[in-house]
Tab-separated table of C-alpha atoms in Angstrom:
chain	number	residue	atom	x	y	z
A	270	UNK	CA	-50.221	-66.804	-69.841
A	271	UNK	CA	-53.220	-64.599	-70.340
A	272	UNK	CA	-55.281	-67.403	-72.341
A	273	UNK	CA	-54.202	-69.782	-69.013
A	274	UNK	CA	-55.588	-66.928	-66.462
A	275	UNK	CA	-58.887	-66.446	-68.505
A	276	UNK	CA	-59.488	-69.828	-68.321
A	277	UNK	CA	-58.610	-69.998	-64.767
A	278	UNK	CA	-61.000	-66.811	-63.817
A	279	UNK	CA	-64.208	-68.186	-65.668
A	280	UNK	CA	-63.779	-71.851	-64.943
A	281	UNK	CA	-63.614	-70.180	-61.027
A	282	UNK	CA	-66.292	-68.053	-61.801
A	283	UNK	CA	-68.818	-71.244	-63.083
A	284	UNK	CA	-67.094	-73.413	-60.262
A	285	UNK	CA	-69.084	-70.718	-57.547
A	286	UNK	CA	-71.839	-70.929	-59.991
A	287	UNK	CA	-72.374	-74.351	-59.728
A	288	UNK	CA	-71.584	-74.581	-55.818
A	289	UNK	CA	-74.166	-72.016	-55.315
A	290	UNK	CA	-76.625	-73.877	-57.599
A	291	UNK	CA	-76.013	-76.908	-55.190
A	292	UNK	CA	-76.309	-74.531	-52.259
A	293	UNK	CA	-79.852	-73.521	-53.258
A	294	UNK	CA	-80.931	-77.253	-54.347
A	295	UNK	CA	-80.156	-78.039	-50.709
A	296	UNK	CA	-82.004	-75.210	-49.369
A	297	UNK	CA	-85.085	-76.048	-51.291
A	298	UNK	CA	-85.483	-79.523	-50.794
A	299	UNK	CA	-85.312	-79.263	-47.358
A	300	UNK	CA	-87.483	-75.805	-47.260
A	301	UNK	CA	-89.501	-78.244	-49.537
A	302	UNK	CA	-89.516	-80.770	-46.521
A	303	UNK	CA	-90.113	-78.511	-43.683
A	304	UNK	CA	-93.149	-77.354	-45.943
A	305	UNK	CA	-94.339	-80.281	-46.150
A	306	UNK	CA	-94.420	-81.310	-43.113
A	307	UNK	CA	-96.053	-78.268	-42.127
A	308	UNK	CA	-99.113	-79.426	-44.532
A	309	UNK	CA	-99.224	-82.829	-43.099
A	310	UNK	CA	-99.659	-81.257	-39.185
A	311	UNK	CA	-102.151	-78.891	-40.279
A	312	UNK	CA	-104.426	-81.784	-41.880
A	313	UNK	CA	-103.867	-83.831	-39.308
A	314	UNK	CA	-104.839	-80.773	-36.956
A	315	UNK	CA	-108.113	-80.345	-38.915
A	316	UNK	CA	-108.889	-84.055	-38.700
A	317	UNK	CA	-108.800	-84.610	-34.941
A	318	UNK	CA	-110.769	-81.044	-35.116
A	319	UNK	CA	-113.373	-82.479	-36.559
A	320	UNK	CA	-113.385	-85.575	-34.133
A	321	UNK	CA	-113.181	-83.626	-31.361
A	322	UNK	CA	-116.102	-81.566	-32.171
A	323	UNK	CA	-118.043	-84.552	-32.980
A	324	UNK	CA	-117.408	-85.670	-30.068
A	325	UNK	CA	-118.044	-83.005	-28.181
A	326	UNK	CA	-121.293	-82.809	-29.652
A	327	UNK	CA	-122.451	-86.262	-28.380
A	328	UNK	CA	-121.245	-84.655	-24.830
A	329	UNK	CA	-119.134	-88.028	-23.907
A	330	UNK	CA	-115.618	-86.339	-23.848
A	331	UNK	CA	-113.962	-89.725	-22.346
A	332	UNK	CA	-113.987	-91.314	-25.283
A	333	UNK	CA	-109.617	-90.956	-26.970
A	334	UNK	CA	-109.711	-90.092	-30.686
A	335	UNK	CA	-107.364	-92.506	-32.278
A	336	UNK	CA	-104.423	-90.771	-34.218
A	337	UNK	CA	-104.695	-89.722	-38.073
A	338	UNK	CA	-102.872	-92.057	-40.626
A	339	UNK	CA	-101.190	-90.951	-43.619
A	340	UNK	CA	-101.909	-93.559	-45.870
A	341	UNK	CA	-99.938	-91.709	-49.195
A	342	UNK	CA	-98.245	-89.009	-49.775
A	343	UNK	CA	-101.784	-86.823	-50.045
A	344	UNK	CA	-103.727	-89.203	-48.464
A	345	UNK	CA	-104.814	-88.272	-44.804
A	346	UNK	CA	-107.226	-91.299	-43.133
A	347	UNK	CA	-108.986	-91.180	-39.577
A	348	UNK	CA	-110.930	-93.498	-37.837
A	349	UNK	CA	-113.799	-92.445	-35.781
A	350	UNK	CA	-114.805	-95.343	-33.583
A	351	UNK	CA	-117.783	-94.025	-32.038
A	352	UNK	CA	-121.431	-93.001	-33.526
A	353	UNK	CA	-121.883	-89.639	-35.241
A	354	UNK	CA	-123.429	-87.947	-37.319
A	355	UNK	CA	-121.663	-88.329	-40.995
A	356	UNK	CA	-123.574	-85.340	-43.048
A	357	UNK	CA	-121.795	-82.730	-40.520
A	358	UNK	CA	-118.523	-83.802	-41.379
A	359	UNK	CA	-118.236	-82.211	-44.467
A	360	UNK	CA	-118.715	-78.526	-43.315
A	361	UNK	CA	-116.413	-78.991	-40.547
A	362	UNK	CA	-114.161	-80.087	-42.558
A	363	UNK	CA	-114.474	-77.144	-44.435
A	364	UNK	CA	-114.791	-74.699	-41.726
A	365	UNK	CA	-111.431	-76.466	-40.251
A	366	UNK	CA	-109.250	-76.336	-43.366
A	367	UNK	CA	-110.016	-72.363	-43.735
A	368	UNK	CA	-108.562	-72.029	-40.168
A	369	UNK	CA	-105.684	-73.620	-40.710
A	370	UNK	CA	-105.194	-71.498	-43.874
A	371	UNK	CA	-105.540	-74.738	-46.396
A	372	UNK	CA	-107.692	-73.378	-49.125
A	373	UNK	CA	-106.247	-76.131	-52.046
A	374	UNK	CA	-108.466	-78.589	-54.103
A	375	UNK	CA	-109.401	-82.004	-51.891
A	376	UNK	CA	-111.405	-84.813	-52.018
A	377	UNK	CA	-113.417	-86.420	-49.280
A	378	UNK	CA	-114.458	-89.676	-48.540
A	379	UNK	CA	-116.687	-91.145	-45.530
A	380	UNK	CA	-116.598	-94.279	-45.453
A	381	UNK	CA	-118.843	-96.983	-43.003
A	382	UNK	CA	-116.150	-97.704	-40.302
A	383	UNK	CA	-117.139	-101.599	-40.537
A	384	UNK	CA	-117.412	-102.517	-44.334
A	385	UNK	CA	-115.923	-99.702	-45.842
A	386	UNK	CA	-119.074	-98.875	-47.720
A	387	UNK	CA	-118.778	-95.216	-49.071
A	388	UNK	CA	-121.999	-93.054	-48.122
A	389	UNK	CA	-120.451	-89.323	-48.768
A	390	UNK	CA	-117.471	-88.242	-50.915
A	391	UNK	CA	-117.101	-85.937	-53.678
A	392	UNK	CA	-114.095	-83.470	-55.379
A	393	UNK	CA	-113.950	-79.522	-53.581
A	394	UNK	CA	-112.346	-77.223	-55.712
A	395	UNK	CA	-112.238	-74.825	-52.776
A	396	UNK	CA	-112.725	-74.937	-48.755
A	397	UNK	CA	-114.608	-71.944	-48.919
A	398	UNK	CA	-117.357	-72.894	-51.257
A	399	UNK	CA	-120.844	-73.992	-50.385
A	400	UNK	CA	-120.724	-76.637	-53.211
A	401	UNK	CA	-122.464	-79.638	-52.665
A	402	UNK	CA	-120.858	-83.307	-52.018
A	403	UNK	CA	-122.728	-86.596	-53.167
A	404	UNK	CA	-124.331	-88.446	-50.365
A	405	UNK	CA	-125.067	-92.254	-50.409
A	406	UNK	CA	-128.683	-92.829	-48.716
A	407	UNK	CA	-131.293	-90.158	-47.773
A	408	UNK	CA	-131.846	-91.061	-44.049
A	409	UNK	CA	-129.199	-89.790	-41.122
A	410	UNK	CA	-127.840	-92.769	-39.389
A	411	UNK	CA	-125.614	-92.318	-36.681
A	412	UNK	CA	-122.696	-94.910	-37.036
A	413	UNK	CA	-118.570	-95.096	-36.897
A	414	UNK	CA	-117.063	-93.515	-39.355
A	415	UNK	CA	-113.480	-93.524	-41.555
A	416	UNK	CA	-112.901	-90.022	-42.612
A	417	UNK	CA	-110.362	-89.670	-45.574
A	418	UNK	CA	-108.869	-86.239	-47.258
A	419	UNK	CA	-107.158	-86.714	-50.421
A	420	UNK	CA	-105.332	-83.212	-51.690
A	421	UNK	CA	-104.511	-84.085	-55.570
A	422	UNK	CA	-102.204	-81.006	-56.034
A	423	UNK	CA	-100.438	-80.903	-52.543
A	424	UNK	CA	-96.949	-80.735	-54.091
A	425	UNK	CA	-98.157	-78.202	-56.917
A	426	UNK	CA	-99.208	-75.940	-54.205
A	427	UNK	CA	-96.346	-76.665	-51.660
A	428	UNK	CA	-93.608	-75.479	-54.416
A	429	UNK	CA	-95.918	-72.610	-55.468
A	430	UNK	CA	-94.982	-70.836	-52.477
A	431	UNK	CA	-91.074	-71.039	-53.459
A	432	UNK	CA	-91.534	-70.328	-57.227
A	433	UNK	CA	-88.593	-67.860	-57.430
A	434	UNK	CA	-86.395	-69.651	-55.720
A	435	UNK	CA	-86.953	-72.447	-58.391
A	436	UNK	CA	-86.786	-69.994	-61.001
A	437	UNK	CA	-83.820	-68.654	-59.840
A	438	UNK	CA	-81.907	-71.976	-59.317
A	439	UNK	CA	-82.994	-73.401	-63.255
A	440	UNK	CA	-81.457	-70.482	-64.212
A	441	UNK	CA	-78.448	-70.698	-62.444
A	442	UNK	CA	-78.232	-74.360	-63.519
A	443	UNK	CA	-78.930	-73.386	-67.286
A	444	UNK	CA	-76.158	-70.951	-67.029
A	445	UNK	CA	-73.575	-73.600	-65.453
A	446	UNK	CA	-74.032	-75.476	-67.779
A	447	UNK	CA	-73.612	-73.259	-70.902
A	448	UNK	CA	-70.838	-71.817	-69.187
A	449	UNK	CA	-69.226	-75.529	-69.192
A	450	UNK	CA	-70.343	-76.802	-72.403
A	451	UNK	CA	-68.595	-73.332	-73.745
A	452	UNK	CA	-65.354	-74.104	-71.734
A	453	UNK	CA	-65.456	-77.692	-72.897
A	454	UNK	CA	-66.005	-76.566	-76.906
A	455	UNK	CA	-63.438	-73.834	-76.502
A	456	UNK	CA	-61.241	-76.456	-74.921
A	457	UNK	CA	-61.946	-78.548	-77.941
A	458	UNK	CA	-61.646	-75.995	-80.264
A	459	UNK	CA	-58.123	-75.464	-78.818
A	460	UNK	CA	-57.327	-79.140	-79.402
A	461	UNK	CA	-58.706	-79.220	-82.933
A	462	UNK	CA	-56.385	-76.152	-83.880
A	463	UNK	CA	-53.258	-77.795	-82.675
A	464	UNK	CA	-54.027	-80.820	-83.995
A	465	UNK	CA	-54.138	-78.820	-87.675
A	466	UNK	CA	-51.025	-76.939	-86.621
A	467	UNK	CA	-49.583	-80.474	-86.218
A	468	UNK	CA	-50.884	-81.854	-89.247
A	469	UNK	CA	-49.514	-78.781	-91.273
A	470	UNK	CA	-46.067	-78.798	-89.876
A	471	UNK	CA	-46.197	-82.760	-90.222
A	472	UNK	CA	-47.230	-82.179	-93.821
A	473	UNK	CA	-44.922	-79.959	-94.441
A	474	UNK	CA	-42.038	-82.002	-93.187
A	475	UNK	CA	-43.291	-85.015	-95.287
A	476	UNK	CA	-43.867	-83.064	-98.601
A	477	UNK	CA	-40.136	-81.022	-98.350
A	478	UNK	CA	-38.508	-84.193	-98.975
A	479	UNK	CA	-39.963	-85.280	-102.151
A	480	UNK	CA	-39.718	-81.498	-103.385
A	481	UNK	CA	-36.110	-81.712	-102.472
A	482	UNK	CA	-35.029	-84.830	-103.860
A	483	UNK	CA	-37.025	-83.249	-107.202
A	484	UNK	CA	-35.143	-79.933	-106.900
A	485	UNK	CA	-32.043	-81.405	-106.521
A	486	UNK	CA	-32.469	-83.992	-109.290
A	487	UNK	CA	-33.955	-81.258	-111.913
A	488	UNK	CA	-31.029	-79.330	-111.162
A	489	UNK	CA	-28.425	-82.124	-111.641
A	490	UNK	CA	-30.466	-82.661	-115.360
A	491	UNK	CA	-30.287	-78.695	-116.247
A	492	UNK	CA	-26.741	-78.993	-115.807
A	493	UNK	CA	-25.214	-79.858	-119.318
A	494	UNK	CA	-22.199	-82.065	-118.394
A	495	UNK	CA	-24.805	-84.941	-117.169
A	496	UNK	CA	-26.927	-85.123	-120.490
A	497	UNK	CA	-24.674	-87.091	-121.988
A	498	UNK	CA	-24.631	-89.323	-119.188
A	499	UNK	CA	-27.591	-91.437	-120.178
A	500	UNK	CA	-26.855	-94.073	-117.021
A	501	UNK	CA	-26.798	-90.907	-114.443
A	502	UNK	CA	-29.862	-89.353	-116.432
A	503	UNK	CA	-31.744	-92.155	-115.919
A	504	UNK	CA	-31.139	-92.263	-112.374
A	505	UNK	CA	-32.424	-88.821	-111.736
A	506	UNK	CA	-35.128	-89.502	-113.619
A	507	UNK	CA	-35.967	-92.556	-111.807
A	508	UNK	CA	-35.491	-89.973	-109.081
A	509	UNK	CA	-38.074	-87.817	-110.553
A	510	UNK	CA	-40.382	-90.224	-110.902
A	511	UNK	CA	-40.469	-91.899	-107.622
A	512	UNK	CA	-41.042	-88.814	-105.564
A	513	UNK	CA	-43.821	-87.781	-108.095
A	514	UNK	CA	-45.194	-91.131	-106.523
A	515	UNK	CA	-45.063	-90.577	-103.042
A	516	UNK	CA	-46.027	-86.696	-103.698
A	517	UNK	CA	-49.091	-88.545	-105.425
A	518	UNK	CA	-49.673	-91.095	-102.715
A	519	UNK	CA	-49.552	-88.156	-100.069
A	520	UNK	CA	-52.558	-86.274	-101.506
A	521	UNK	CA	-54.499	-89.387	-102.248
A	522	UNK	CA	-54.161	-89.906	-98.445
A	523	UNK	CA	-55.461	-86.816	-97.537
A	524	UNK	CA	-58.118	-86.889	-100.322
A	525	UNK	CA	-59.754	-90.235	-99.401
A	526	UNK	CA	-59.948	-89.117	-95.784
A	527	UNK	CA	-61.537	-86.319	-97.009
A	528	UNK	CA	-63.807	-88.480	-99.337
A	529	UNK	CA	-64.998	-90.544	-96.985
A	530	UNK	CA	-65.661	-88.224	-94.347
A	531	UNK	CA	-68.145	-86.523	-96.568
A	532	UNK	CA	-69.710	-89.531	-98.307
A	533	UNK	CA	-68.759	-89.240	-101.652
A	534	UNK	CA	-65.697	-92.228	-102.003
A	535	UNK	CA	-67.722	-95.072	-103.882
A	536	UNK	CA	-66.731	-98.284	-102.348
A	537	UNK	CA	-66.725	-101.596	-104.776
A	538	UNK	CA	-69.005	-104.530	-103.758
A	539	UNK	CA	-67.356	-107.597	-103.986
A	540	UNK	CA	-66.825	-110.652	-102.281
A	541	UNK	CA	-63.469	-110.761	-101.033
A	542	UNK	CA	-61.518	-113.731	-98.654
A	543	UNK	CA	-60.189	-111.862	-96.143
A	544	UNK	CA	-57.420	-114.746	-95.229
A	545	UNK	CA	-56.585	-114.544	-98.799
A	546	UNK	CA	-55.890	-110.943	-98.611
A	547	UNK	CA	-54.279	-111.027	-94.969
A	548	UNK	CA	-51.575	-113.598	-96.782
A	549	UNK	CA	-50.710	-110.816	-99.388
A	550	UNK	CA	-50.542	-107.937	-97.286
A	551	UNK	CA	-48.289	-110.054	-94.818
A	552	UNK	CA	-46.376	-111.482	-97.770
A	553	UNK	CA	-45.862	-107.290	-98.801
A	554	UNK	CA	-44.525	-106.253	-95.635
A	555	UNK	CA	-42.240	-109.718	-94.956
A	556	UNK	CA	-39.267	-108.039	-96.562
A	557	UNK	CA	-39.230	-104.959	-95.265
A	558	UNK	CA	-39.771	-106.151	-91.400
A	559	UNK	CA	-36.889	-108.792	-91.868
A	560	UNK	CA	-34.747	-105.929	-92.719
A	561	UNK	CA	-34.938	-105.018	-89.952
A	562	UNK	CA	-34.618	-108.211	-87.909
A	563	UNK	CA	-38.756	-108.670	-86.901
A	564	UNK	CA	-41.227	-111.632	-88.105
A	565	UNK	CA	-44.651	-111.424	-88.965
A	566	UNK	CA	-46.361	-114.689	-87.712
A	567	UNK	CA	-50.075	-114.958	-89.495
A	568	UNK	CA	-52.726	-117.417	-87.416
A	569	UNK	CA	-55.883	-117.337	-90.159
A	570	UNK	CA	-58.200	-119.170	-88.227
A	571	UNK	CA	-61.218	-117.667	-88.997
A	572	UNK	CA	-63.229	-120.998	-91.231
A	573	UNK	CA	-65.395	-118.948	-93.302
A	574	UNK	CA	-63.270	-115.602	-94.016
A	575	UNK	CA	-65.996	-113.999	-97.225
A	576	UNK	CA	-66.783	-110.708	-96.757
A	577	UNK	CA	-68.465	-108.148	-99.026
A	578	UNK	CA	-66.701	-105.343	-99.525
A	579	UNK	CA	-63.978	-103.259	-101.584
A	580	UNK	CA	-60.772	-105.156	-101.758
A	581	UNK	CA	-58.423	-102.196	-102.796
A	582	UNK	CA	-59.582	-100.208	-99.457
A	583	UNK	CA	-59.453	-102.992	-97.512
A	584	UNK	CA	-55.752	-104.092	-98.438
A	585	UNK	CA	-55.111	-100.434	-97.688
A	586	UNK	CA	-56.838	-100.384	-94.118
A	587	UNK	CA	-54.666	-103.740	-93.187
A	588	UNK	CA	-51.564	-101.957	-94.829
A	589	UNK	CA	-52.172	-98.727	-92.652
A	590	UNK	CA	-51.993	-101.246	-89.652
A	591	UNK	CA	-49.430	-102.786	-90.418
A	592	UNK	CA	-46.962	-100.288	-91.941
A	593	UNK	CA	-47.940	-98.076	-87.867
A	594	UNK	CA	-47.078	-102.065	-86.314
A	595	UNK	CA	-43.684	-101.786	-88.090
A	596	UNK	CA	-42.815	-97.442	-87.524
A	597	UNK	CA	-43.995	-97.590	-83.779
A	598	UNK	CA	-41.768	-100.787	-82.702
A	599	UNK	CA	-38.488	-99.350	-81.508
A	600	UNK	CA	-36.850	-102.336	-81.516
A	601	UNK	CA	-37.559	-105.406	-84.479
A	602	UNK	CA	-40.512	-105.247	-85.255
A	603	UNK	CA	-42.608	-108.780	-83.653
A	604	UNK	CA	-46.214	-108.687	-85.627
A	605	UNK	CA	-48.984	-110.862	-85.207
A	606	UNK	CA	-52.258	-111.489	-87.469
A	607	UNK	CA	-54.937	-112.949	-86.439
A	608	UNK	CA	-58.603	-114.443	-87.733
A	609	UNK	CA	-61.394	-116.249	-86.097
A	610	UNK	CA	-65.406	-116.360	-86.529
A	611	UNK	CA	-67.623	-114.512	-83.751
A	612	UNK	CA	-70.907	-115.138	-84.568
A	613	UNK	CA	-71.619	-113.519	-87.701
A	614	UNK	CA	-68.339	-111.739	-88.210
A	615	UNK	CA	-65.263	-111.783	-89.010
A	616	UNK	CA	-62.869	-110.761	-86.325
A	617	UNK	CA	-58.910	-109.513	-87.372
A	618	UNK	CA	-56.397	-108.682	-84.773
A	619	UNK	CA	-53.010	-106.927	-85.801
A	620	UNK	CA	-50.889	-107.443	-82.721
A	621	UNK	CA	-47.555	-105.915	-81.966
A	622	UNK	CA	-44.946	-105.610	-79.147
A	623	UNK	CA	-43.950	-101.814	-80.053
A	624	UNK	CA	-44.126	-99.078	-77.976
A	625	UNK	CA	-47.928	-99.111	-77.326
A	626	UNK	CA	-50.409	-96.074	-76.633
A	627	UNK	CA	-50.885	-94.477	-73.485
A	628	UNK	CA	-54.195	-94.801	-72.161
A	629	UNK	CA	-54.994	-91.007	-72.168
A	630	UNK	CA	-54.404	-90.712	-76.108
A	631	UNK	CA	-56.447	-94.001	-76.655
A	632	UNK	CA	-59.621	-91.907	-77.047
A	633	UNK	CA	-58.073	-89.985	-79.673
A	634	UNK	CA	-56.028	-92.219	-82.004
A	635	UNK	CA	-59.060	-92.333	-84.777
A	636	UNK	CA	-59.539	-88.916	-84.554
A	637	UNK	CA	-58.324	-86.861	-87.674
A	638	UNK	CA	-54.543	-85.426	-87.835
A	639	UNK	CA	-54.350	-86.456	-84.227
A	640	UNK	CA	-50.808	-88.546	-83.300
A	641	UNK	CA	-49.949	-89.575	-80.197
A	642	UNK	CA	-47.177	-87.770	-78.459
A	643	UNK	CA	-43.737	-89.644	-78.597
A	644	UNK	CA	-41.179	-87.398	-79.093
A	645	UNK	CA	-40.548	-88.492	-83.028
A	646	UNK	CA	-43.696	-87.135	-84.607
A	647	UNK	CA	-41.559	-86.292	-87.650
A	648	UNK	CA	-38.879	-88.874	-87.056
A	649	UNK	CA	-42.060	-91.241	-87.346
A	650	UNK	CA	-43.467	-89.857	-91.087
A	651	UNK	CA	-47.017	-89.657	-91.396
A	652	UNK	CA	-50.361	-86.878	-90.775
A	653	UNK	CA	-52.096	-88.615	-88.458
A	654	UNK	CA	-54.666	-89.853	-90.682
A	655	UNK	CA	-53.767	-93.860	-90.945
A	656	UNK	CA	-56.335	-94.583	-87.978
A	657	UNK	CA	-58.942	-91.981	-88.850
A	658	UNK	CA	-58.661	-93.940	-92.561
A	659	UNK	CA	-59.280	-97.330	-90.842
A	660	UNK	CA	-61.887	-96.473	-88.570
A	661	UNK	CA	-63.924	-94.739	-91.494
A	662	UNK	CA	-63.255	-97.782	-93.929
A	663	UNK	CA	-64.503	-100.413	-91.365
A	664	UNK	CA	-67.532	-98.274	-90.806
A	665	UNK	CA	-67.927	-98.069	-94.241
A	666	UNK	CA	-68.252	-101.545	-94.501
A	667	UNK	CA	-70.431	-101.980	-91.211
A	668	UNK	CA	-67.793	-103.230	-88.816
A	669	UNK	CA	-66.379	-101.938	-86.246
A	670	UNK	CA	-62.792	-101.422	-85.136
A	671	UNK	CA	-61.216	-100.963	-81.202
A	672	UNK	CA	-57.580	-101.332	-79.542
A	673	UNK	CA	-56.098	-102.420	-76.321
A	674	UNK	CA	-52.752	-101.004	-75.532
A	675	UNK	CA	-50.418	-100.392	-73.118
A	676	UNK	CA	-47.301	-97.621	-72.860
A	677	UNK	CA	-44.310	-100.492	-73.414
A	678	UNK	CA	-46.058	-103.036	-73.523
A	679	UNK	CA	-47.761	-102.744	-77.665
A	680	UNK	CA	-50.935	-102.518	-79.105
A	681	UNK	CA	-53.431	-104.913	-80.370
A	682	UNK	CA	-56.069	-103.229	-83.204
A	683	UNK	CA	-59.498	-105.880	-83.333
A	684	UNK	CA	-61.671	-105.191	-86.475
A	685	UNK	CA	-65.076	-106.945	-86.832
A	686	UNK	CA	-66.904	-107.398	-90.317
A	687	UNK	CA	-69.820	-108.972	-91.112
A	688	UNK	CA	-70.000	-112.224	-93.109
A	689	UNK	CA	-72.041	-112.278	-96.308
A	690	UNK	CA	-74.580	-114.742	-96.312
C-alpha cells in the first residue's frame, strides 16, 4: 500500500508539473504573439512616419500614403508614390525607430519605385549610430520611392525580453521528464524483479522434481533388501540417470540464454535445408502430439529452403516452438508448419489453435524469464526462456522472428532467414 501511494503522490506531483509546463508554453507563445505584433505596428508606425514627413516636406498634404506591406516575417516594404528626396530617408528612419523604442540591427533598402533599381541600402547595427549607408549615384534626384526595413534578429530580440520565462519552462520540462523517465525505469525495474521472482520460483518448481525422483531413488538403492534385486536396481538407476538428464538439459537452457546474450555461444556455419530439418523436428514431436489426440500437418513450400547457419540451434529454436504449440493447446493439440520464399528469405510459420496470447503480453513474450499469465505457470513447466532463446538464435543468424495471436483463438510465430547465395 505505501509503494502504491508513493507512486500515486509523485506521478500527481509530475502530472501538475507537466500541466504547468503546458500552462507556461501557452502563455509564451501567445505573449510571444502579442509581442510580435507589437513590433510589426511600431515599424509600420515608423514607416508611414517617414512618409508623412516627406510629405509634409514637399507641403502637398493631399496626397494618401498607401499602407505598409509585410512582405516576410522581418520584412517591412512601403511604397512612396510621389517624388522625394531619397538621401533623407535614412536618418528619419533612424530618428523614427529610436522613438518608437526599436534600437535592434536592420537593413535598409531604397529602391527606384519604377524598376526596382537599388540606389541606397546598407546593414545598421544600431538606430542610434551616425554610421554611414552606401548610396548608388552622387547627384539628388527627386523620384518615387520603395522603402524596405529588413530586421535579421527580430525573433532573437522579441524572446530576449521573456528569457526567464523560457528558462524557467526548459527547466520545468527537463524535470518532467526525468521525473517520468524515473517513474517509467522504476516501473520497469519493478517488472524485471518479478519477472526473476517468477523465474526463481518457476525454477525451483522445475528442478524439485528431478531432485526428488533422485532422492527417492538413491534412497530405495541404500536400502539393502533391493541390491539383490538387479531388475528393480536397474530401474532406479535408469531413474537416476534420466533426471541427471533433464537436471542437465535445465542448466544448458539457462546457460545458452546466458551465452548468447553476452556473445560468447559460437554458432556453426553450415549449410543446412531447412525443409529437411522441419520434416525431423515434425517427425520428433508426431508421437507425442498423437498421444494426445492432435496432428501436425507440415506445408514445405518454400522451393529453395538452404540456409547458412548452425543446425543443432536451429532444430532447437523449431523444437522450442513447437514443444510451447503442444503445452499451450488446452485441448489436442492442431499444429501447422509452414515454408515459402519472400524475396531473399526464407519464411517459417509454426501455427497453432491453442490458447493464444493476449495482446497486452505480446510485447513481452521474447523478453527473458517473462511468461504470460494463465493461471498454470507451473502446471505449464518451463522459465520463460523458450522465446527469449528463439528470438536471440534468429538474430543470431540475421533473421528476424514476430507473432500474431489472439486470446482463444492461437498463435502463429513467422521467422525470416536469409538464403545463402
Amino acid at each position: 500500500m505505501k509503494a502504491w501511494l508513493h507512486r500515486f503522490f509523485v506521478t500527481t506531483a509530475l502530472a501538475a508539473l507537466g500541466v504547468l509546463t503546458i500552462i507556461q508554453v501557452v502563455w509564451f507563445s501567445n505573449a510571444y504573439r502579442i509581442e510580435e505584433q507589437q513590433f510589426n505596428d511600431k515599424v509600420n508606425l515608423v514607416l508611414r512616419s517617414v512618409a508623412d514627413q516627406l510629405l509634409h516636406e514637399r507641403g502637398n498634404d493631399s496626397l494618401q500614403i498607401l499602407p505598409v506591406q509585410q512582405k516576410a516575417t522581418n520584412l517591412y516594404s512601403l511604397k512612396i508614390d510621389f517624388s522625394v528626396r531619397y538621401r533623407a530617408i535614412d536618418s528619419l528612419v533612424r530618428r523614427e525607430l529610436l522613438r518608437q523604442h526599436i534600437d535592434a540591427p536592420f537593413t535598409i533598402a531604397v529602391k527606384e519605385l519604377e524598376n526596382h533599381q537599388l540606389i541606397l541600402g546598407g546593414y545598421v547595427e544600431h538606430p542610434s549610430t551616425d554610421e554611414e549607408i552606401g548610396c548608388i549615384g552622387r547627384v539628388e534626384h527627386l523620384m518615387p520611392v520603395t522603402v524596405e526595413l529588413t530586421f535579421p534578429q527580430k525573433r532573437s530580440e522579441i524572446l530576449s525580453a521573456h528569457t526567464f520565462w523560457i528558462i524557467s519552462a526548459v527547466i520545468l520540462a527537463t524535470v518532467v521528464f526525468i521525473g517520468g523517465y524515473l517513474i517509467y525505469d522504476l516501473k520497469n525495474q519493478n517488472r524485471l524483479t518479478t519477472l526473476k521472482n517468477e523465474f526463481i520460483n518457476n525454477m525451483t518448481h522445475e528442478l524439485n522434481t528431478p531432485i526428488a525422483n533422485i532422492s527417492m531413488a538413491s534412497e530405495v538403492l541404500r536400502a539393502e533388501r533391493t541390491l539383490d534385486q538387479k531388475d528393480k536396481v536397474r530401474r532406479y538407476l535408469d531413474i537416476i540417470h534420466e533426471e541427471n538428464i533433464r537436471l542437465k538439459l535445465h542448466v544448458e537452457q539457462v546457460l545458452r540464454t546466458m551465452q548468447l546474450e553476452k556473445g560468447t555461444l559460437a554458432l556453426a556455419q553450415q549449410k543446412i535445408d531447412l525443409n529437411v530439418l522441419l520434416k525431423d523436428v515434425a517427425m520428433q514431436f508426431t508421437s507425442r502430439i498423437q498421444l494426445r489426440n492432435g496432428e501436425i500437418v507440415s506445408r514445405l513450400q518454400a522451393i529453395n529452403a538452404i540456409v547458412v547457419g548452425d543446425a543443432f540451434h536451429l532444430r532447437n529454436m523449431f523444437c522450442n516452438l513447437l514443444d510451447n504449440a503442444d503445452k499451450y493447446s488446452s485441448t489436442a493439440p492442431d499444429i501447422l508448419i509452414e515454408t515459402e520464399n519472400v524475396n531473399q528469405t526464407i519464411q517459417v510459420k509454426v501455427s497453432d489453435k491453442g490458447i493464444g496470447i493476449a495482446a497486452e503480453a505480446q510485447r513481452y513474450i521474447f523478453e527473458k524469464f517473462y511468461r504470460a499469465s494463465t493461471g498454470l505457470q507451473h502446471d505449464i513447466k518451463g522459465f520463460g526462456l523458450g522465446l527469449t532463446y528463439v528470438q536471440q538464435i534468429v538474430n543470431a543468424h540475421g533473421g528476424d522472428v514476430h507473432v500474431k495471436s489472439e486470446e482463444n483463438s492461437g498463435s502463429c510465430f513467422t521467422i525470416s532467414l536469409p538464403l545463402t547465395d
